[in-house]
Amino acid sequence: TYSTKYLLDSNNNSGVAGQVLISTATGVDWSDGSDIIGGPYLPLAGGTLSGNLTMDDSDILFKHSDGSNYYRLGIGASANFEIYNTNYGRTDLLITQSTGNVGIGVTNPGAPLEIAAESTNVGNTLLNIGNAILNPNTRDSWIKMFGSQATVDKTFAVGNMYGKFVVNYLGTRATNPESGGTKMFTIDGSNGNV
């Protein structure tokens, strides 16, 4: 039933703010959305979307409860898929349309996986894969490989130190490969000496 002022349900009720009209077995009733839980439409209060959701030139926003900090999930420049952090004004994750390359903190990844090398990462873990990490230090970069047991410190580091390729036995995970450990193997990049 349609009124010039209100949309009405089967009982001629206008409902309250925030409700939607839904079709039921007995007619049309107002709903707060909690009983819309699935089907070929977008659920309003949780549930499963059984069909496809197509969004043209639109993004999905995930907002913090304070309403100011949120992530944007959608299609960016050059039809790339991206997760954009609006609070910091940066693309945190991007997948390129043309190559499928993935960038973390990078907007034009040139490899299957490219991670931004930022000054804020100096001395911190940049990439952790199982028992190995990429650990950029103040001047050089290292790959640290830990022992198979977390409680046993048998750590090696491989890296570039002042233009030399170095294999360094650190012993403990916390040891800085630039200043500690035992140099097991070194190749001097300037002359090839081993």
PDB file of C-alpha atoms in Angstrom:
ATOM      1  CA  THR A   1       0.000   0.000   0.000  1.00  0.00           C
ATOM      2  CA  TYR A   2       1.389   3.414  -0.912  1.00  0.00           C
ATOM      3  CA  SER A   3       0.523   6.701   0.705  1.00  0.00           C
ATOM      4  CA  THR A   4       1.584  10.085  -0.609  1.00  0.00           C
ATOM      5  CA  LYS A   5       3.401  10.577   2.694  1.00  0.00           C
ATOM      6  CA  TYR A   6       4.476   7.113   3.885  1.00  0.00           C
ATOM      7  CA  LEU A   7       5.189   3.626   2.702  1.00  0.00           C
ATOM      8  CA  LEU A   8       2.856   1.338   4.654  1.00  0.00           C
ATOM      9  CA  ASP A   9       2.932  -2.349   5.473  1.00  0.00           C
ATOM     10  CA  SER A  10       0.028  -4.763   5.045  1.00  0.00           C
ATOM     11  CA  ASN A  11      -1.469  -3.438   8.284  1.00  0.00           C
ATOM     12  CA  ASN A  12      -1.186   0.198   7.138  1.00  0.00           C
ATOM     13  CA  ASN A  13       1.667   0.871   9.573  1.00  0.00           C
ATOM     14  CA  SER A  14       4.413   3.319   8.582  1.00  0.00           C
ATOM     15  CA  GLY A  15       7.131   1.658  10.665  1.00  0.00           C
ATOM     16  CA  VAL A  16       9.961   3.503  12.424  1.00  0.00           C
ATOM     17  CA  ALA A  17      13.198   5.095  11.306  1.00  0.00           C
ATOM     18  CA  GLY A  18      15.803   2.634  10.022  1.00  0.00           C
ATOM     19  CA  GLN A  19      13.369  -0.150   9.106  1.00  0.00           C
ATOM     20  CA  VAL A  20      12.848  -1.670   5.658  1.00  0.00           C
ATOM     21  CA  LEU A  21       9.827  -3.329   4.056  1.00  0.00           C
ATOM     22  CA  ILE A  22      10.107  -7.061   3.381  1.00  0.00           C
ATOM     23  CA  SER A  23       7.776  -9.530   1.731  1.00  0.00           C
ATOM     24  CA  THR A  24       6.525 -12.287   4.024  1.00  0.00           C
ATOM     25  CA  ALA A  25       4.155 -15.216   3.692  1.00  0.00           C
ATOM     26  CA  THR A  26       1.299 -13.043   4.990  1.00  0.00           C
ATOM     27  CA  GLY A  27       2.052  -9.762   3.219  1.00  0.00           C
ATOM     28  CA  VAL A  28       4.531  -6.920   3.582  1.00  0.00           C
ATOM     29  CA  ASP A  29       5.964  -6.066   6.993  1.00  0.00           C
ATOM     30  CA  TRP A  30       8.513  -3.672   8.442  1.00  0.00           C
ATOM     31  CA  SER A  31      11.848  -5.142   9.528  1.00  0.00           C
ATOM     32  CA  ASP A  32      14.973  -3.887  11.293  1.00  0.00           C
ATOM     33  CA  GLY A  33      16.987  -6.171   8.991  1.00  0.00           C
ATOM     34  CA  SER A  34      17.787  -8.864  11.573  1.00  0.00           C
ATOM     35  CA  ASP A  35      15.536 -11.389   9.858  1.00  0.00           C
ATOM     36  CA  ILE A  36      17.193 -10.866   6.465  1.00  0.00           C
ATOM     37  CA  ILE A  37      19.941 -13.473   6.767  1.00  0.00           C
ATOM     38  CA  GLY A  38      20.668 -14.770   3.271  1.00  0.00           C
ATOM     39  CA  GLY A  39      19.606 -15.125  -0.322  1.00  0.00           C
ATOM     40  CA  PRO A  40      20.342 -13.346  -3.616  1.00  0.00           C
ATOM     41  CA  TYR A  41      20.606  -9.965  -1.898  1.00  0.00           C
ATOM     42  CA  LEU A  42      22.874  -8.239   0.559  1.00  0.00           C
ATOM     43  CA  PRO A  43      22.129  -9.277   4.169  1.00  0.00           C
ATOM     44  CA  LEU A  44      21.536  -6.307   6.446  1.00  0.00           C
ATOM     45  CA  ALA A  45      22.462  -7.857   9.780  1.00  0.00           C
ATOM     46  CA  GLY A  46      24.878 -10.695   9.076  1.00  0.00           C
ATOM     47  CA  GLY A  47      24.288 -13.808   7.068  1.00  0.00           C
ATOM     48  CA  THR A  48      25.394 -15.163   3.697  1.00  0.00           C
ATOM     49  CA  LEU A  49      25.079 -13.600   0.261  1.00  0.00           C
ATOM     50  CA  SER A  50      24.288 -16.492  -2.063  1.00  0.00           C
ATOM     51  CA  GLY A  51      24.593 -14.529  -5.295  1.00  0.00           C
ATOM     52  CA  ASN A  52      27.239 -12.212  -6.722  1.00  0.00           C
ATOM     53  CA  LEU A  53      27.666  -8.674  -5.465  1.00  0.00           C
ATOM     54  CA  THR A  54      28.684  -6.259  -8.206  1.00  0.00           C
ATOM     55  CA  MET A  55      29.883  -2.787  -7.264  1.00  0.00           C
ATOM     56  CA  ASP A  56      30.700  -0.376 -10.077  1.00  0.00           C
ATOM     57  CA  ASP A  57      33.319   2.244  -9.173  1.00  0.00           C
ATOM     58  CA  SER A  58      32.582   1.699  -5.495  1.00  0.00           C
ATOM     59  CA  ASP A  59      34.569   0.665  -2.441  1.00  0.00           C
ATOM     60  CA  ILE A  60      33.795  -1.211   0.751  1.00  0.00           C
ATOM     61  CA  LEU A  61      34.756   0.787   3.837  1.00  0.00           C
ATOM     62  CA  PHE A  62      35.719  -0.805   7.147  1.00  0.00           C
ATOM     63  CA  LYS A  63      35.410   1.888   9.803  1.00  0.00           C
ATOM     64  CA  HIS A  64      36.681   2.015  13.352  1.00  0.00           C
ATOM     65  CA  SER A  65      34.090   2.725  16.029  1.00  0.00           C
ATOM     66  CA  ASP A  66      35.381   6.302  16.344  1.00  0.00           C
ATOM     67  CA  GLY A  67      34.224   6.889  12.750  1.00  0.00           C
ATOM     68  CA  SER A  68      37.446   8.510  11.590  1.00  0.00           C
ATOM     69  CA  ASN A  69      39.925   5.694  10.887  1.00  0.00           C
ATOM     70  CA  TYR A  70      39.046   3.154   8.237  1.00  0.00           C
ATOM     71  CA  TYR A  71      40.312   0.893   5.477  1.00  0.00           C
ATOM     72  CA  ARG A  72      39.022   1.111   1.922  1.00  0.00           C
ATOM     73  CA  LEU A  73      38.731  -2.130  -0.051  1.00  0.00           C
ATOM     74  CA  GLY A  74      38.189  -1.738  -3.769  1.00  0.00           C
ATOM     75  CA  ILE A  75      39.526  -1.080  -7.243  1.00  0.00           C
ATOM     76  CA  GLY A  76      42.204   1.606  -7.503  1.00  0.00           C
ATOM     77  CA  ALA A  77      44.220   3.069 -10.369  1.00  0.00           C
ATOM     78  CA  SER A  78      44.687   0.877 -13.493  1.00  0.00           C
ATOM     79  CA  ALA A  79      41.941  -1.448 -12.192  1.00  0.00           C
ATOM     80  CA  ASN A  80      44.249  -2.751  -9.452  1.00  0.00           C
ATOM     81  CA  PHE A  81      42.731  -4.328  -6.345  1.00  0.00           C
ATOM     82  CA  GLU A  82      43.874  -2.487  -3.239  1.00  0.00           C
ATOM     83  CA  ILE A  83      43.439  -2.123   0.496  1.00  0.00           C
ATOM     84  CA  TYR A  84      43.945   1.546   1.308  1.00  0.00           C
ATOM     85  CA  ASN A  85      44.610   2.911   4.797  1.00  0.00           C
ATOM     86  CA  THR A  86      42.883   6.284   4.944  1.00  0.00           C
ATOM     87  CA  ASN A  87      44.273   7.174   8.370  1.00  0.00           C
ATOM     88  CA  TYR A  88      47.862   7.085   7.087  1.00  0.00           C
ATOM     89  CA  GLY A  89      47.069   7.874   3.448  1.00  0.00           C
ATOM     90  CA  ARG A  90      48.782   4.794   2.026  1.00  0.00           C
ATOM     91  CA  THR A  91      48.085   1.653   0.047  1.00  0.00           C
ATOM     92  CA  ASP A  92      48.872  -1.255   2.390  1.00  0.00           C
ATOM     93  CA  LEU A  93      48.167  -4.073  -0.069  1.00  0.00           C
ATOM     94  CA  LEU A  94      47.807  -4.034  -3.839  1.00  0.00           C
ATOM     95  CA  ILE A  95      47.290  -6.719  -6.485  1.00  0.00           C
ATOM     96  CA  THR A  96      47.950  -5.603 -10.050  1.00  0.00           C
ATOM     97  CA  GLN A  97      45.355  -6.369 -12.684  1.00  0.00           C
ATOM     98  CA  SER A  98      47.845  -6.992 -15.503  1.00  0.00           C
ATOM     99  CA  THR A  99      50.412  -9.257 -13.784  1.00  0.00           C
ATOM    100  CA  GLY A 100      48.886 -10.442 -10.517  1.00  0.00           C
ATOM    101  CA  ASN A 101      51.936  -9.085  -8.661  1.00  0.00           C
ATOM    102  CA  VAL A 102      51.333  -8.296  -5.000  1.00  0.00           C
ATOM    103  CA  GLY A 103      52.688  -5.166  -3.365  1.00  0.00           C
ATOM    104  CA  ILE A 104      52.814  -4.481   0.378  1.00  0.00           C
ATOM    105  CA  GLY A 105      53.325  -0.761   0.828  1.00  0.00           C
ATOM    106  CA  VAL A 106      54.129  -0.604  -2.910  1.00  0.00           C
ATOM    107  CA  THR A 107      51.797   0.775  -5.582  1.00  0.00           C
ATOM    108  CA  ASN A 108      53.602  -0.694  -8.618  1.00  0.00           C
ATOM    109  CA  PRO A 109      55.101  -4.079  -7.633  1.00  0.00           C
ATOM    110  CA  GLY A 110      57.697  -5.306 -10.108  1.00  0.00           C
ATOM    111  CA  ALA A 111      57.907  -8.858  -8.720  1.00  0.00           C
ATOM    112  CA  PRO A 112      55.391 -11.543  -7.697  1.00  0.00           C
ATOM    113  CA  LEU A 113      55.793 -10.167  -4.142  1.00  0.00           C
ATOM    114  CA  GLU A 114      57.349  -6.779  -3.414  1.00  0.00           C
ATOM    115  CA  ILE A 115      57.561  -5.256   0.043  1.00  0.00           C
ATOM    116  CA  ALA A 116      58.354  -1.597   0.551  1.00  0.00           C
ATOM    117  CA  ALA A 117      61.727  -0.852   2.105  1.00  0.00           C
ATOM    118  CA  GLU A 118      60.926   2.052   4.392  1.00  0.00           C
ATOM    119  CA  SER A 119      63.265   3.855   6.744  1.00  0.00           C
ATOM    120  CA  THR A 120      60.900   2.965   9.580  1.00  0.00           C
ATOM    121  CA  ASN A 121      61.815  -0.696   9.045  1.00  0.00           C
ATOM    122  CA  VAL A 122      65.516  -0.189   9.752  1.00  0.00           C
ATOM    123  CA  GLY A 123      66.615  -2.676  12.381  1.00  0.00           C
ATOM    124  CA  ASN A 124      63.182  -4.295  12.493  1.00  0.00           C
ATOM    125  CA  THR A 125      61.831  -7.470  10.949  1.00  0.00           C
ATOM    126  CA  LEU A 126      60.518  -6.747   7.457  1.00  0.00           C
ATOM    127  CA  LEU A 127      59.504 -10.252   6.403  1.00  0.00           C
ATOM    128  CA  ASN A 128      58.975 -13.379   8.491  1.00  0.00           C
ATOM    129  CA  ILE A 129      58.712 -16.730   6.695  1.00  0.00           C
ATOM    130  CA  GLY A 130      58.730 -19.694   9.034  1.00  0.00           C
ATOM    131  CA  ASN A 131      62.186 -19.847  10.603  1.00  0.00           C
ATOM    132  CA  ALA A 132      63.726 -17.138   8.403  1.00  0.00           C
ATOM    133  CA  ILE A 133      63.381 -13.359   8.472  1.00  0.00           C
ATOM    134  CA  LEU A 134      64.560 -10.447   6.357  1.00  0.00           C
ATOM    135  CA  ASN A 135      66.115  -7.964   8.743  1.00  0.00           C
ATOM    136  CA  PRO A 136      67.274  -4.593   7.330  1.00  0.00           C
ATOM    137  CA  ASN A 137      69.845  -2.977   9.647  1.00  0.00           C
ATOM    138  CA  THR A 138      71.352   0.479   9.765  1.00  0.00           C
ATOM    139  CA  ARG A 139      73.455   0.004   6.634  1.00  0.00           C
ATOM    140  CA  ASP A 140      72.911  -3.477   5.261  1.00  0.00           C
ATOM    141  CA  SER A 141      70.265  -6.190   4.883  1.00  0.00           C
ATOM    142  CA  TRP A 142      70.339  -9.684   6.316  1.00  0.00           C
ATOM    143  CA  ILE A 143      68.386 -12.885   6.112  1.00  0.00           C
ATOM    144  CA  LYS A 144      68.390 -14.578   9.509  1.00  0.00           C
ATOM    145  CA  MET A 145      67.734 -18.330   9.694  1.00  0.00           C
ATOM    146  CA  PHE A 146      66.821 -19.738  13.079  1.00  0.00           C
ATOM    147  CA  GLY A 147      67.212 -23.212  14.503  1.00  0.00           C
ATOM    148  CA  SER A 148      64.286 -25.575  14.154  1.00  0.00           C
ATOM    149  CA  GLN A 149      63.309 -25.160  17.806  1.00  0.00           C
ATOM    150  CA  ALA A 150      62.217 -21.826  19.139  1.00  0.00           C
ATOM    151  CA  THR A 151      63.966 -22.480  22.451  1.00  0.00           C
ATOM    152  CA  VAL A 152      67.340 -23.265  20.815  1.00  0.00           C
ATOM    153  CA  ASP A 153      69.415 -20.300  19.613  1.00  0.00           C
ATOM    154  CA  LYS A 154      71.359 -21.590  16.629  1.00  0.00           C
ATOM    155  CA  THR A 155      71.001 -18.672  14.268  1.00  0.00           C
ATOM    156  CA  PHE A 156      72.836 -17.969  11.028  1.00  0.00           C
ATOM    157  CA  ALA A 157      72.660 -14.743   9.028  1.00  0.00           C
ATOM    158  CA  VAL A 158      73.418 -14.257   5.345  1.00  0.00           C
ATOM    159  CA  GLY A 159      73.760 -10.747   4.026  1.00  0.00           C
ATOM    160  CA  ASN A 160      75.562  -7.831   2.461  1.00  0.00           C
ATOM    161  CA  MET A 161      77.915  -6.117   4.903  1.00  0.00           C
ATOM    162  CA  TYR A 162      79.850  -3.101   3.628  1.00  0.00           C
ATOM    163  CA  GLY A 163      79.901  -4.531   0.102  1.00  0.00           C
ATOM    164  CA  LYS A 164      80.870  -8.020   1.217  1.00  0.00           C
ATOM    165  CA  PHE A 165      78.754 -11.166   1.039  1.00  0.00           C
ATOM    166  CA  VAL A 166      78.880 -12.660   4.531  1.00  0.00           C
ATOM    167  CA  VAL A 167      77.715 -15.862   6.216  1.00  0.00           C
ATOM    168  CA  ASN A 168      77.651 -15.115   9.927  1.00  0.00           C
ATOM    169  CA  TYR A 169      76.969 -17.529  12.811  1.00  0.00           C
ATOM    170  CA  LEU A 170      75.130 -15.465  15.415  1.00  0.00           C
ATOM    171  CA  GLY A 171      74.292 -18.069  18.029  1.00  0.00           C
ATOM    172  CA  THR A 172      71.406 -16.097  19.499  1.00  0.00           C
ATOM    173  CA  ARG A 173      68.558 -14.584  17.539  1.00  0.00           C
ATOM    174  CA  ALA A 174      69.009 -11.186  19.147  1.00  0.00           C
ATOM    175  CA  THR A 175      72.640 -10.790  18.020  1.00  0.00           C
ATOM    176  CA  ASN A 176      73.182  -7.968  15.536  1.00  0.00           C
ATOM    177  CA  PRO A 177      75.024  -9.478  12.545  1.00  0.00           C
ATOM    178  CA  GLU A 178      76.818  -6.186  11.886  1.00  0.00           C
ATOM    179  CA  SER A 179      78.538  -6.098  15.263  1.00  0.00           C
ATOM    180  CA  GLY A 180      78.439  -9.653  16.629  1.00  0.00           C
ATOM    181  CA  GLY A 181      78.647 -13.280  15.729  1.00  0.00           C
ATOM    182  CA  THR A 182      81.365 -15.264  13.988  1.00  0.00           C
ATOM    183  CA  LYS A 183      82.055 -14.601  10.298  1.00  0.00           C
ATOM    184  CA  MET A 184      82.114 -18.060   8.717  1.00  0.00           C
ATOM    185  CA  PHE A 185      82.463 -17.056   5.070  1.00  0.00           C
ATOM    186  CA  THR A 186      83.079 -13.740   3.278  1.00  0.00           C
ATOM    187  CA  ILE A 187      83.346 -12.683  -0.368  1.00  0.00           C
ATOM    188  CA  ASP A 188      84.723  -9.187  -0.966  1.00  0.00           C
ATOM    189  CA  GLY A 189      82.674  -7.546  -3.718  1.00  0.00           C
ATOM    190  CA  SER A 190      85.485  -5.211  -4.739  1.00  0.00           C
ATOM    191  CA  ASN A 191      88.049  -7.902  -5.617  1.00  0.00           C
ATOM    192  CA  GLY A 192      86.317 -11.275  -5.308  1.00  0.00           C
ATOM    193  CA  ASN A 193      88.586 -12.398  -2.500  1.00  0.00           C
ATOM    194  CA  VAL A 194      87.123 -15.154  -0.296  1.00  0.00           C
TER     195      VAL A 194
END
